[in-house]
Amino acid sequence: MRDISKLSRLFSSRLMKNGKKSLSDKFVKQVLLELKLSKESPKKVLTLAVLNAGPLVCVKNVKSRGKTFQVPFPLTPKQQVSKGFDQILSNTSFNSGGIAAELLNASTNRGKSIKSRRLIHQTARNNRAFVGYRWF
């Protein structure tokens, strides 16, 4: 996996279970091969999918004056990539075809991961009045 990009290595690390890196590397190779067979550039699809699926904000619970508020917080680019992988992996079945299909859908702004991103943004938009509680 020498020629694979940094994003692919991150994806492999996210898929890893019980320290079995070689198994997750093989799985990522399968996914990238399926993307290549669908006449798409695997690196381009992976990059677009992660950027499209990653939310720009997250909502955290902040307790102030005995009440709990859902306060929107901006995410750093590194956190956006991490959340993007989480969104894609949580909304797919764990086989190479399912992940490849979700990556293709997310790269074209469709699919379950994009729907959950929109839901997070809608929640943040609805609670933007509580941005003042961000520092408590």
Tab-separated table of N, CA, C and O in Angstrom:
chain	number	residue	atom	x	y	z
A	1	MET	N	0.831	-1.196	0.000
A	1	MET	CA	0.000	0.000	0.000
A	1	MET	C	0.873	1.257	0.000
A	1	MET	O	0.554	2.231	0.629
A	2	ARG	N	1.983	1.228	-0.712
A	2	ARG	CA	2.878	2.374	-0.735
A	2	ARG	C	2.291	3.552	-1.499
A	2	ARG	O	2.506	4.690	-1.123
A	3	ASP	N	1.568	3.297	-2.577
A	3	ASP	CA	1.089	4.378	-3.428
A	3	ASP	C	-0.263	4.958	-2.959
A	3	ASP	O	-0.819	5.810	-3.615
A	4	ILE	N	-0.723	4.508	-1.848
A	4	ILE	CA	-2.046	4.932	-1.385
A	4	ILE	C	-1.935	6.267	-0.647
A	4	ILE	O	-0.932	6.566	-0.042
A	5	SER	N	-2.960	7.066	-0.740
A	5	SER	CA	-2.899	8.415	-0.172
A	5	SER	C	-3.081	8.396	1.346
A	5	SER	O	-3.435	7.385	1.946
A	6	LYS	N	-2.842	9.556	1.943
A	6	LYS	CA	-2.974	9.694	3.395
A	6	LYS	C	-4.419	9.453	3.833
A	6	LYS	O	-4.674	8.844	4.868
A	7	LEU	N	-5.368	9.911	3.018
A	7	LEU	CA	-6.778	9.732	3.346
A	7	LEU	C	-7.155	8.246	3.357
A	7	LEU	O	-7.926	7.804	4.204
A	8	SER	N	-6.581	7.483	2.440
A	8	SER	CA	-6.834	6.042	2.405
A	8	SER	C	-6.255	5.353	3.640
A	8	SER	O	-6.860	4.428	4.179
A	9	ARG	N	-5.082	5.819	4.084
A	9	ARG	CA	-4.498	5.246	5.300
A	9	ARG	C	-5.352	5.566	6.521
A	9	ARG	O	-5.530	4.728	7.408
A	10	LEU	N	-5.900	6.790	6.573
A	10	LEU	CA	-6.802	7.138	7.669
A	10	LEU	C	-8.054	6.269	7.645
A	10	LEU	O	-8.550	5.830	8.688
A	11	PHE	N	-8.568	6.029	6.434
A	11	PHE	CA	-9.749	5.190	6.274
A	11	PHE	C	-9.458	3.773	6.748
A	11	PHE	O	-10.271	3.158	7.439
A	12	SER	N	-8.276	3.275	6.427
A	12	SER	CA	-7.866	1.948	6.865
A	12	SER	C	-7.767	1.882	8.386
A	12	SER	O	-8.182	0.900	9.008
A	13	SER	N	-7.238	2.936	8.986
A	13	SER	CA	-7.122	2.967	10.449
A	13	SER	C	-8.488	3.005	11.109
A	13	SER	O	-8.686	2.425	12.180
A	14	ARG	N	-9.445	3.685	10.484
A	14	ARG	CA	-10.801	3.750	11.041
A	14	ARG	C	-11.508	2.404	10.967
A	14	ARG	O	-12.328	2.081	11.816
A	15	LEU	N	-11.196	1.634	9.938
A	15	LEU	CA	-11.830	0.323	9.778
A	15	LEU	C	-11.216	-0.756	10.658
A	15	LEU	O	-11.817	-1.794	10.878
A	16	MET	N	-10.010	-0.504	11.148
A	16	MET	CA	-9.263	-1.521	11.889
A	16	MET	C	-9.987	-1.932	13.167
A	16	MET	O	-10.488	-1.095	13.900
A	17	LYS	N	-10.039	-3.232	13.399
A	17	LYS	CA	-10.618	-3.776	14.620
A	17	LYS	C	-9.595	-4.680	15.277
A	17	LYS	O	-8.945	-5.477	14.609
A	18	ASN	N	-9.442	-4.570	16.590
A	18	ASN	CA	-8.543	-5.410	17.383
A	18	ASN	C	-7.102	-5.373	16.881
A	18	ASN	O	-6.390	-6.370	16.953
A	19	GLY	N	-6.661	-4.255	16.320
A	19	GLY	CA	-5.283	-4.107	15.889
A	19	GLY	C	-4.922	-4.841	14.618
A	19	GLY	O	-3.748	-4.989	14.299
A	20	LYS	N	-5.892	-5.310	13.849
A	20	LYS	CA	-5.626	-6.078	12.632
A	20	LYS	C	-5.522	-5.132	11.429
A	20	LYS	O	-6.431	-5.018	10.621
A	21	LYS	N	-4.383	-4.463	11.341
A	21	LYS	CA	-4.162	-3.462	10.292
A	21	LYS	C	-4.099	-4.093	8.905
A	21	LYS	O	-4.614	-3.526	7.944
A	22	SER	N	-3.470	-5.259	8.786
A	22	SER	CA	-3.340	-5.879	7.471
A	22	SER	C	-4.704	-6.258	6.905
A	22	SER	O	-4.939	-6.148	5.696
A	23	LEU	N	-5.604	-6.690	7.776
A	23	LEU	CA	-6.951	-7.049	7.332
A	23	LEU	C	-7.705	-5.817	6.841
A	23	LEU	O	-8.377	-5.852	5.800
A	24	SER	N	-7.574	-4.706	7.554
A	24	SER	CA	-8.264	-3.491	7.125
A	24	SER	C	-7.632	-2.930	5.849
A	24	SER	O	-8.338	-2.372	5.008
A	25	ASP	N	-6.317	-3.091	5.663
A	25	ASP	CA	-5.671	-2.652	4.432
A	25	ASP	C	-6.209	-3.430	3.227
A	25	ASP	O	-6.481	-2.844	2.174
A	26	LYS	N	-6.382	-4.735	3.384
A	26	LYS	CA	-6.945	-5.552	2.307
A	26	LYS	C	-8.365	-5.117	1.989
A	26	LYS	O	-8.763	-5.047	0.830
A	27	PHE	N	-9.128	-4.803	3.029
A	27	PHE	CA	-10.512	-4.377	2.844
A	27	PHE	C	-10.577	-3.040	2.099
A	27	PHE	O	-11.392	-2.859	1.192
A	28	VAL	N	-9.697	-2.120	2.449
A	28	VAL	CA	-9.656	-0.816	1.773
A	28	VAL	C	-9.251	-1.000	0.317
A	28	VAL	O	-9.801	-0.340	-0.575
A	29	LYS	N	-8.316	-1.906	0.049
A	29	LYS	CA	-7.930	-2.189	-1.334
A	29	LYS	C	-9.125	-2.710	-2.129
A	29	LYS	O	-9.318	-2.331	-3.281
A	30	GLN	N	-9.942	-3.579	-1.502
A	30	GLN	CA	-11.144	-4.091	-2.166
A	30	GLN	C	-12.111	-2.958	-2.484
A	30	GLN	O	-12.672	-2.901	-3.576
A	31	VAL	N	-12.316	-2.070	-1.521
A	31	VAL	CA	-13.235	-0.947	-1.723
A	31	VAL	C	-12.732	-0.050	-2.852
A	31	VAL	O	-13.505	0.349	-3.732
A	32	LEU	N	-11.433	0.249	-2.844
A	32	LEU	CA	-10.867	1.105	-3.892
A	32	LEU	C	-10.935	0.431	-5.259
A	32	LEU	O	-11.163	1.093	-6.281
A	33	LEU	N	-10.779	-0.888	-5.288
A	33	LEU	CA	-10.901	-1.625	-6.539
A	33	LEU	C	-12.334	-1.557	-7.064
A	33	LEU	O	-12.556	-1.370	-8.264
A	34	GLU	N	-13.315	-1.688	-6.182
A	34	GLU	CA	-14.713	-1.593	-6.608
A	34	GLU	C	-15.036	-0.196	-7.121
A	34	GLU	O	-15.805	-0.048	-8.070
A	35	LEU	N	-14.441	0.812	-6.507
A	35	LEU	CA	-14.650	2.180	-6.997
A	35	LEU	C	-14.017	2.349	-8.380
A	35	LEU	O	-14.573	3.024	-9.249
A	36	LYS	N	-12.859	1.711	-8.583
A	36	LYS	CA	-12.187	1.799	-9.882
A	36	LYS	C	-13.003	1.077	-10.955
A	36	LYS	O	-13.077	1.537	-12.095
A	37	LEU	N	-13.628	-0.048	-10.590
A	37	LEU	CA	-14.453	-0.791	-11.543
A	37	LEU	C	-15.722	-0.033	-11.923
A	37	LEU	O	-16.308	-0.296	-12.969
A	38	SER	N	-16.144	0.906	-11.082
A	38	SER	CA	-17.337	1.696	-11.396
A	38	SER	C	-16.991	2.923	-12.234
A	38	SER	O	-17.751	3.878	-12.295
A	39	LYS	N	-15.816	2.899	-12.864
A	39	LYS	CA	-15.361	3.951	-13.778
A	39	LYS	C	-15.174	5.304	-13.088
A	39	LYS	O	-15.376	6.350	-13.674
A	40	GLU	N	-14.812	5.277	-11.817
A	40	GLU	CA	-14.555	6.500	-11.061
A	40	GLU	C	-13.133	6.456	-10.516
A	40	GLU	O	-12.591	5.397	-10.258
A	41	SER	N	-12.559	7.617	-10.295
A	41	SER	CA	-11.245	7.706	-9.680
A	41	SER	C	-11.395	7.471	-8.177
A	41	SER	O	-12.086	8.242	-7.507
A	42	PRO	N	-10.776	6.426	-7.627
A	42	PRO	CA	-10.978	6.105	-6.211
A	42	PRO	C	-10.546	7.213	-5.257
A	42	PRO	O	-11.236	7.511	-4.289
A	43	LYS	N	-9.409	7.848	-5.535
A	43	LYS	CA	-8.935	8.905	-4.641
A	43	LYS	C	-9.862	10.105	-4.672
A	43	LYS	O	-10.136	10.713	-3.634
A	44	LYS	N	-10.354	10.439	-5.854
A	44	LYS	CA	-11.271	11.570	-5.998
A	44	LYS	C	-12.591	11.289	-5.275
A	44	LYS	O	-13.113	12.145	-4.566
A	45	VAL	N	-13.121	10.076	-5.449
A	45	VAL	CA	-14.378	9.702	-4.801
A	45	VAL	C	-14.219	9.706	-3.287
A	45	VAL	O	-15.071	10.241	-2.566
A	46	LEU	N	-13.130	9.146	-2.784
A	46	LEU	CA	-12.899	9.092	-1.346
A	46	LEU	C	-12.773	10.495	-0.761
A	46	LEU	O	-13.375	10.814	0.270
A	47	THR	N	-12.033	11.359	-1.434
A	47	THR	CA	-11.857	12.732	-0.955
A	47	THR	C	-13.179	13.481	-0.939
A	47	THR	O	-13.532	14.116	0.062
A	48	LEU	N	-13.921	13.418	-2.045
A	48	LEU	CA	-15.208	14.114	-2.116
A	48	LEU	C	-16.201	13.570	-1.097
A	48	LEU	O	-16.935	14.332	-0.471
A	49	ALA	N	-16.219	12.254	-0.918
A	49	ALA	CA	-17.163	11.645	0.012
A	49	ALA	C	-16.902	12.097	1.446
A	49	ALA	O	-17.831	12.451	2.170
A	50	VAL	N	-15.640	12.101	1.840
A	50	VAL	CA	-15.310	12.493	3.214
A	50	VAL	C	-15.590	13.974	3.435
A	50	VAL	O	-16.126	14.372	4.474
A	51	LEU	N	-15.252	14.810	2.452
A	51	LEU	CA	-15.516	16.243	2.597
A	51	LEU	C	-17.013	16.550	2.601
A	51	LEU	O	-17.470	17.428	3.338
A	52	ASN	N	-17.786	15.832	1.781
A	52	ASN	CA	-19.232	16.064	1.745
A	52	ASN	C	-19.941	15.531	2.984
A	52	ASN	O	-20.934	16.101	3.425
A	53	ALA	N	-19.456	14.429	3.529
A	53	ALA	CA	-20.129	13.805	4.674
A	53	ALA	C	-19.738	14.434	6.005
A	53	ALA	O	-20.462	14.302	6.986
A	54	GLY	N	-18.612	15.122	6.051
A	54	GLY	CA	-18.151	15.715	7.307
A	54	GLY	C	-18.897	16.998	7.635
A	54	GLY	O	-18.915	17.927	6.834
A	55	PRO	N	-19.525	17.080	8.796
A	55	PRO	CA	-20.245	18.300	9.166
A	55	PRO	C	-19.286	19.435	9.511
A	55	PRO	O	-18.140	19.211	9.877
A	56	LEU	N	-19.760	20.658	9.380
A	56	LEU	CA	-18.949	21.833	9.697
A	56	LEU	C	-19.065	22.210	11.167
A	56	LEU	O	-18.208	22.900	11.700
A	57	VAL	N	-20.159	21.787	11.808
A	57	VAL	CA	-20.392	22.078	13.221
A	57	VAL	C	-20.856	20.812	13.927
A	57	VAL	O	-21.309	19.865	13.293
A	58	CYS	N	-20.717	20.806	15.252
A	58	CYS	CA	-21.282	19.732	16.059
A	58	CYS	C	-22.096	20.368	17.171
A	58	CYS	O	-21.945	21.556	17.470
A	59	VAL	N	-22.967	19.609	17.763
A	59	VAL	CA	-23.819	20.109	18.837
A	59	VAL	C	-23.437	19.392	20.118
A	59	VAL	O	-23.433	18.164	20.173
A	60	LYS	N	-23.066	20.174	21.144
A	60	LYS	CA	-22.686	19.605	22.432
A	60	LYS	C	-23.644	20.096	23.499
A	60	LYS	O	-24.164	21.208	23.418
A	61	ASN	N	-23.854	19.260	24.514
A	61	ASN	CA	-24.701	19.649	25.636
A	61	ASN	C	-23.884	20.459	26.635
A	61	ASN	O	-22.819	20.021	27.071
A	62	VAL	N	-24.396	21.637	26.979
A	62	VAL	CA	-23.745	22.514	27.948
A	62	VAL	C	-24.751	22.814	29.046
A	62	VAL	O	-25.892	23.199	28.779
A	63	LYS	N	-24.335	22.596	30.292
A	63	LYS	CA	-25.216	22.838	31.423
A	63	LYS	C	-24.902	24.208	32.012
A	63	LYS	O	-23.763	24.502	32.370
A	64	SER	N	-25.919	25.046	32.098
A	64	SER	CA	-25.756	26.374	32.648
A	64	SER	C	-27.033	26.754	33.392
A	64	SER	O	-28.136	26.577	32.871
A	65	ARG	N	-26.860	27.250	34.595
A	65	ARG	CA	-27.981	27.677	35.438
A	65	ARG	C	-29.019	26.567	35.639
A	65	ARG	O	-30.224	26.812	35.607
A	66	GLY	N	-28.566	25.341	35.785
A	66	GLY	CA	-29.462	24.228	36.060
A	66	GLY	C	-30.190	23.696	34.841
A	66	GLY	O	-30.996	22.784	34.954
A	67	LYS	N	-29.928	24.244	33.664
A	67	LYS	CA	-30.560	23.786	32.426
A	67	LYS	C	-29.493	23.276	31.480
A	67	LYS	O	-28.354	23.718	31.509
A	68	THR	N	-29.901	22.363	30.625
A	68	THR	CA	-28.981	21.830	29.631
A	68	THR	C	-29.367	22.379	28.267
A	68	THR	O	-30.517	22.287	27.847
A	69	PHE	N	-28.390	22.961	27.585
A	69	PHE	CA	-28.608	23.529	26.266
A	69	PHE	C	-27.773	22.777	25.246
A	69	PHE	O	-26.651	22.354	25.541
A	70	GLN	N	-28.301	22.623	24.030
A	70	GLN	CA	-27.526	22.067	22.940
A	70	GLN	C	-26.887	23.243	22.210
A	70	GLN	O	-27.569	24.035	21.566
A	71	VAL	N	-25.579	23.333	22.320
A	71	VAL	CA	-24.852	24.480	21.791
A	71	VAL	C	-24.036	24.046	20.578
A	71	VAL	O	-23.281	23.073	20.656
A	72	PRO	N	-24.165	24.745	19.442
A	72	PRO	CA	-23.344	24.411	18.273
A	72	PRO	C	-21.901	24.897	18.436
A	72	PRO	O	-21.660	26.006	18.907
A	73	PHE	N	-20.962	24.036	18.093
A	73	PHE	CA	-19.532	24.336	18.133
A	73	PHE	C	-18.946	24.112	16.741
A	73	PHE	O	-19.266	23.102	16.098
A	74	PRO	N	-18.075	24.996	16.252
A	74	PRO	CA	-17.428	24.750	14.958
A	74	PRO	C	-16.388	23.639	15.084
A	74	PRO	O	-15.803	23.440	16.144
A	75	LEU	N	-16.183	22.920	14.001
A	75	LEU	CA	-15.202	21.835	13.975
A	75	LEU	C	-13.975	22.264	13.172
A	75	LEU	O	-14.096	22.993	12.183
A	76	THR	N	-12.814	21.800	13.597
A	76	THR	CA	-11.595	22.031	12.839
A	76	THR	C	-11.606	21.113	11.612
A	76	THR	O	-12.352	20.122	11.583
A	77	PRO	N	-10.807	21.406	10.588
A	77	PRO	CA	-10.769	20.525	9.410
A	77	PRO	C	-10.429	19.072	9.742
A	77	PRO	O	-10.988	18.143	9.148
A	78	LYS	N	-9.544	18.861	10.712
A	78	LYS	CA	-9.191	17.499	11.107
A	78	LYS	C	-10.404	16.787	11.726
A	78	LYS	O	-10.653	15.611	11.460
A	79	GLN	N	-11.152	17.510	12.552
A	79	GLN	CA	-12.353	16.938	13.152
A	79	GLN	C	-13.423	16.672	12.093
A	79	GLN	O	-14.166	15.693	12.190
A	80	GLN	N	-13.503	17.543	11.075
A	80	GLN	CA	-14.474	17.343	10.005
A	80	GLN	C	-14.200	16.049	9.248
A	80	GLN	O	-15.126	15.292	8.939
A	81	VAL	N	-12.929	15.775	8.981
A	81	VAL	CA	-12.564	14.536	8.289
A	81	VAL	C	-12.904	13.331	9.160
A	81	VAL	O	-13.475	12.346	8.686
A	82	SER	N	-12.596	13.431	10.443
A	82	SER	CA	-12.886	12.339	11.369
A	82	SER	C	-14.389	12.071	11.452
A	82	SER	O	-14.833	10.922	11.387
A	83	LYS	N	-15.171	13.124	11.587
A	83	LYS	CA	-16.633	12.966	11.640
A	83	LYS	C	-17.177	12.464	10.310
A	83	LYS	O	-18.162	11.724	10.272
A	84	GLY	N	-16.536	12.870	9.200
A	84	GLY	CA	-16.957	12.381	7.885
A	84	GLY	C	-16.803	10.875	7.775
A	84	GLY	O	-17.696	10.179	7.291
A	85	PHE	N	-15.644	10.359	8.232
A	85	PHE	CA	-15.455	8.905	8.244
A	85	PHE	C	-16.483	8.239	9.148
A	85	PHE	O	-17.038	7.194	8.805
A	86	ASP	N	-16.741	8.831	10.314
A	86	ASP	CA	-17.723	8.265	11.232
A	86	ASP	C	-19.099	8.194	10.591
A	86	ASP	O	-19.809	7.191	10.724
A	87	GLN	N	-19.498	9.267	9.902
A	87	GLN	CA	-20.809	9.299	9.252
A	87	GLN	C	-20.915	8.205	8.193
A	87	GLN	O	-21.919	7.499	8.119
A	88	ILE	N	-19.880	8.070	7.386
A	88	ILE	CA	-19.916	7.086	6.298
A	88	ILE	C	-19.957	5.669	6.857
A	88	ILE	O	-20.755	4.838	6.428
A	89	LEU	N	-19.112	5.396	7.843
A	89	LEU	CA	-19.035	4.037	8.378
A	89	LEU	C	-20.244	3.665	9.222
A	89	LEU	O	-20.636	2.506	9.271
A	90	SER	N	-20.854	4.637	9.893
A	90	SER	CA	-22.020	4.313	10.720
A	90	SER	C	-23.275	4.099	9.879
A	90	SER	O	-24.238	3.501	10.354
A	91	ASN	N	-23.264	4.554	8.634
A	91	ASN	CA	-24.449	4.441	7.792
A	91	ASN	C	-24.298	3.411	6.683
A	91	ASN	O	-25.018	3.459	5.690
A	92	THR	N	-23.365	2.474	6.832
A	92	THR	CA	-23.173	1.444	5.810
A	92	THR	C	-23.147	0.070	6.445
A	92	THR	O	-22.914	-0.082	7.636
A	93	SER	N	-23.372	-0.929	5.595
A	93	SER	CA	-23.147	-2.301	6.031
A	93	SER	C	-21.671	-2.596	5.791
A	93	SER	O	-21.066	-2.078	4.856
A	94	PHE	N	-21.067	-3.403	6.652
A	94	PHE	CA	-19.621	-3.609	6.570
A	94	PHE	C	-19.270	-4.707	5.582
A	94	PHE	O	-18.792	-5.771	5.939
A	95	ASN	N	-19.521	-4.430	4.320
A	95	ASN	CA	-18.943	-5.224	3.244
A	95	ASN	C	-18.425	-4.243	2.208
A	95	ASN	O	-18.798	-3.075	2.200
A	96	SER	N	-17.543	-4.693	1.364
A	96	SER	CA	-16.866	-3.764	0.457
A	96	SER	C	-17.850	-3.108	-0.514
A	96	SER	O	-17.685	-1.944	-0.867
A	97	GLY	N	-18.881	-3.836	-0.919
A	97	GLY	CA	-19.875	-3.265	-1.835
A	97	GLY	C	-20.696	-2.175	-1.181
A	97	GLY	O	-20.996	-1.148	-1.797
A	98	GLY	N	-21.071	-2.366	0.085
A	98	GLY	CA	-21.862	-1.375	0.797
A	98	GLY	C	-21.096	-0.094	1.045
A	98	GLY	O	-21.625	1.015	0.879
A	99	ILE	N	-19.843	-0.221	1.430
A	99	ILE	CA	-19.028	0.971	1.688
A	99	ILE	C	-18.716	1.684	0.381
A	99	ILE	O	-18.756	2.913	0.314
A	100	ALA	N	-18.440	0.938	-0.680
A	100	ALA	CA	-18.171	1.559	-1.978
A	100	ALA	C	-19.401	2.313	-2.478
A	100	ALA	O	-19.290	3.435	-2.993
A	101	ALA	N	-20.578	1.720	-2.303
A	101	ALA	CA	-21.814	2.380	-2.733
A	101	ALA	C	-22.061	3.654	-1.936
A	101	ALA	O	-22.448	4.686	-2.494
A	102	GLU	N	-21.820	3.596	-0.625
A	102	GLU	CA	-22.022	4.792	0.200
A	102	GLU	C	-21.003	5.872	-0.137
A	102	GLU	O	-21.327	7.061	-0.136
A	103	LEU	N	-19.769	5.484	-0.445
A	103	LEU	CA	-18.760	6.467	-0.866
A	103	LEU	C	-19.166	7.138	-2.172
A	103	LEU	O	-19.028	8.358	-2.323
A	104	LEU	N	-19.673	6.348	-3.112
A	104	LEU	CA	-20.141	6.924	-4.378
A	104	LEU	C	-21.308	7.870	-4.145
A	104	LEU	O	-21.374	8.956	-4.728
A	105	ASN	N	-22.253	7.471	-3.291
A	105	ASN	CA	-23.404	8.325	-3.000
A	105	ASN	C	-22.973	9.608	-2.289
A	105	ASN	O	-23.452	10.691	-2.609
A	106	ALA	N	-22.088	9.487	-1.326
A	106	ALA	CA	-21.641	10.658	-0.572
A	106	ALA	C	-20.833	11.607	-1.453
A	106	ALA	O	-20.882	12.820	-1.260
A	107	SER	N	-20.118	11.077	-2.433
A	107	SER	CA	-19.339	11.945	-3.313
A	107	SER	C	-20.233	12.764	-4.239
A	107	SER	O	-19.822	13.798	-4.740
A	108	THR	N	-21.468	12.310	-4.438
A	108	THR	CA	-22.425	13.058	-5.265
A	108	THR	C	-23.527	13.691	-4.415
A	108	THR	O	-24.599	14.007	-4.926
A	109	ASN	N	-23.261	13.864	-3.115
A	109	ASN	CA	-24.205	14.507	-2.178
A	109	ASN	C	-25.544	13.785	-2.089
A	109	ASN	O	-26.610	14.400	-2.085
A	110	ARG	N	-25.490	12.472	-2.007
A	110	ARG	CA	-26.674	11.663	-1.765
A	110	ARG	C	-26.324	10.626	-0.708
A	110	ARG	O	-25.181	10.488	-0.327
A	111	GLY	N	-27.315	9.916	-0.216
A	111	GLY	CA	-27.050	8.828	0.710
A	111	GLY	C	-27.361	9.170	2.155
A	111	GLY	O	-27.679	10.291	2.517
A	112	LYS	N	-27.249	8.141	2.994
A	112	LYS	CA	-27.587	8.276	4.413
A	112	LYS	C	-26.614	9.172	5.161
A	112	LYS	O	-27.010	9.901	6.070
A	113	SER	N	-25.346	9.126	4.807
A	113	SER	CA	-24.361	9.951	5.518
A	113	SER	C	-24.606	11.443	5.273
A	113	SER	O	-24.442	12.258	6.180
A	114	ILE	N	-25.028	11.797	4.078
A	114	ILE	CA	-25.339	13.197	3.772
A	114	ILE	C	-26.609	13.616	4.509
A	114	ILE	O	-26.718	14.742	5.009
A	115	LYS	N	-27.559	12.697	4.612
A	115	LYS	CA	-28.798	12.992	5.331
A	115	LYS	C	-28.526	13.258	6.812
A	115	LYS	O	-29.070	14.199	7.401
A	116	SER	N	-27.632	12.463	7.416
A	116	SER	CA	-27.314	12.679	8.830
A	116	SER	C	-26.508	13.963	9.018
A	116	SER	O	-26.649	14.650	10.035
A	117	ARG	N	-25.683	14.327	8.045
A	117	ARG	CA	-24.958	15.604	8.103
A	117	ARG	C	-25.943	16.766	8.076
A	117	ARG	O	-25.820	17.728	8.839
A	118	ARG	N	-26.939	16.680	7.195
A	118	ARG	CA	-27.950	17.739	7.122
A	118	ARG	C	-28.740	17.840	8.421
A	118	ARG	O	-29.117	18.933	8.843
A	119	LEU	N	-28.994	16.704	9.053
A	119	LEU	CA	-29.709	16.704	10.333
A	119	LEU	C	-28.890	17.404	11.419
A	119	LEU	O	-29.435	18.183	12.217
A	120	ILE	N	-27.578	17.162	11.452
A	120	ILE	CA	-26.705	17.836	12.413
A	120	ILE	C	-26.706	19.339	12.164
A	120	ILE	O	-26.826	20.137	13.098
A	121	HIS	N	-26.616	19.738	10.901
A	121	HIS	CA	-26.620	21.168	10.572
A	121	HIS	C	-27.957	21.815	10.919
A	121	HIS	O	-27.990	22.957	11.386
A	122	GLN	N	-29.052	21.090	10.712
A	122	GLN	CA	-30.371	21.627	11.045
A	122	GLN	C	-30.494	21.817	12.558
A	122	GLN	O	-31.011	22.835	13.026
A	123	THR	N	-30.014	20.858	13.334
A	123	THR	CA	-30.044	20.976	14.792
A	123	THR	C	-29.215	22.166	15.252
A	123	THR	O	-29.624	22.926	16.128
A	124	ALA	N	-28.048	22.350	14.646
A	124	ALA	CA	-27.190	23.488	14.992
A	124	ALA	C	-27.853	24.806	14.613
A	124	ALA	O	-27.778	25.788	15.362
A	125	ARG	N	-28.514	24.833	13.464
A	125	ARG	CA	-29.218	26.043	13.036
A	125	ARG	C	-30.361	26.381	13.986
A	125	ARG	O	-30.585	27.545	14.323
A	126	ASN	N	-31.083	25.361	14.436
A	126	ASN	CA	-32.198	25.587	15.354
A	126	ASN	C	-31.727	26.076	16.717
A	126	ASN	O	-32.459	26.782	17.411
A	127	ASN	N	-30.518	25.699	17.118
A	127	ASN	CA	-30.003	26.058	18.436
A	127	ASN	C	-28.946	27.156	18.387
A	127	ASN	O	-28.190	27.324	19.335
A	128	ARG	N	-28.913	27.915	17.325
A	128	ARG	CA	-27.883	28.946	17.211
A	128	ARG	C	-28.086	30.090	18.201
A	128	ARG	O	-27.175	30.874	18.441
A	129	ALA	N	-29.270	30.171	18.800
A	129	ALA	CA	-29.511	31.202	19.813
A	129	ALA	C	-28.683	30.952	21.072
A	129	ALA	O	-28.436	31.876	21.847
A	130	PHE	N	-28.234	29.713	21.272
A	130	PHE	CA	-27.490	29.358	22.476
A	130	PHE	C	-25.985	29.436	22.283
A	130	PHE	O	-25.225	28.928	23.109
A	131	VAL	N	-25.520	30.081	21.212
A	131	VAL	CA	-24.088	30.183	20.962
A	131	VAL	C	-23.398	30.943	22.088
A	131	VAL	O	-22.236	30.694	22.403
A	132	GLY	N	-24.107	31.821	22.757
A	132	GLY	CA	-23.535	32.567	23.867
A	132	GLY	C	-23.148	31.698	25.044
A	132	GLY	O	-22.340	32.098	25.878
A	133	TYR	N	-23.715	30.483	25.127
A	133	TYR	CA	-23.390	29.561	26.220
A	133	TYR	C	-22.173	28.705	25.896
A	133	TYR	O	-21.845	27.779	26.617
A	134	ARG	N	-21.502	28.970	24.792
A	134	ARG	CA	-20.386	28.137	24.346
A	134	ARG	C	-19.247	28.144	25.342
A	134	ARG	O	-18.486	27.200	25.443
A	135	TRP	N	-19.089	29.178	26.121
A	135	TRP	CA	-17.917	29.312	26.982
A	135	TRP	C	-18.161	28.864	28.414
A	135	TRP	O	-17.321	29.070	29.260
A	136	PHE	N	-19.300	28.254	28.696
A	136	PHE	CA	-19.572	27.792	30.054
A	136	PHE	C	-19.090	26.390	30.269
A	136	PHE	O	-18.969	25.617	29.402
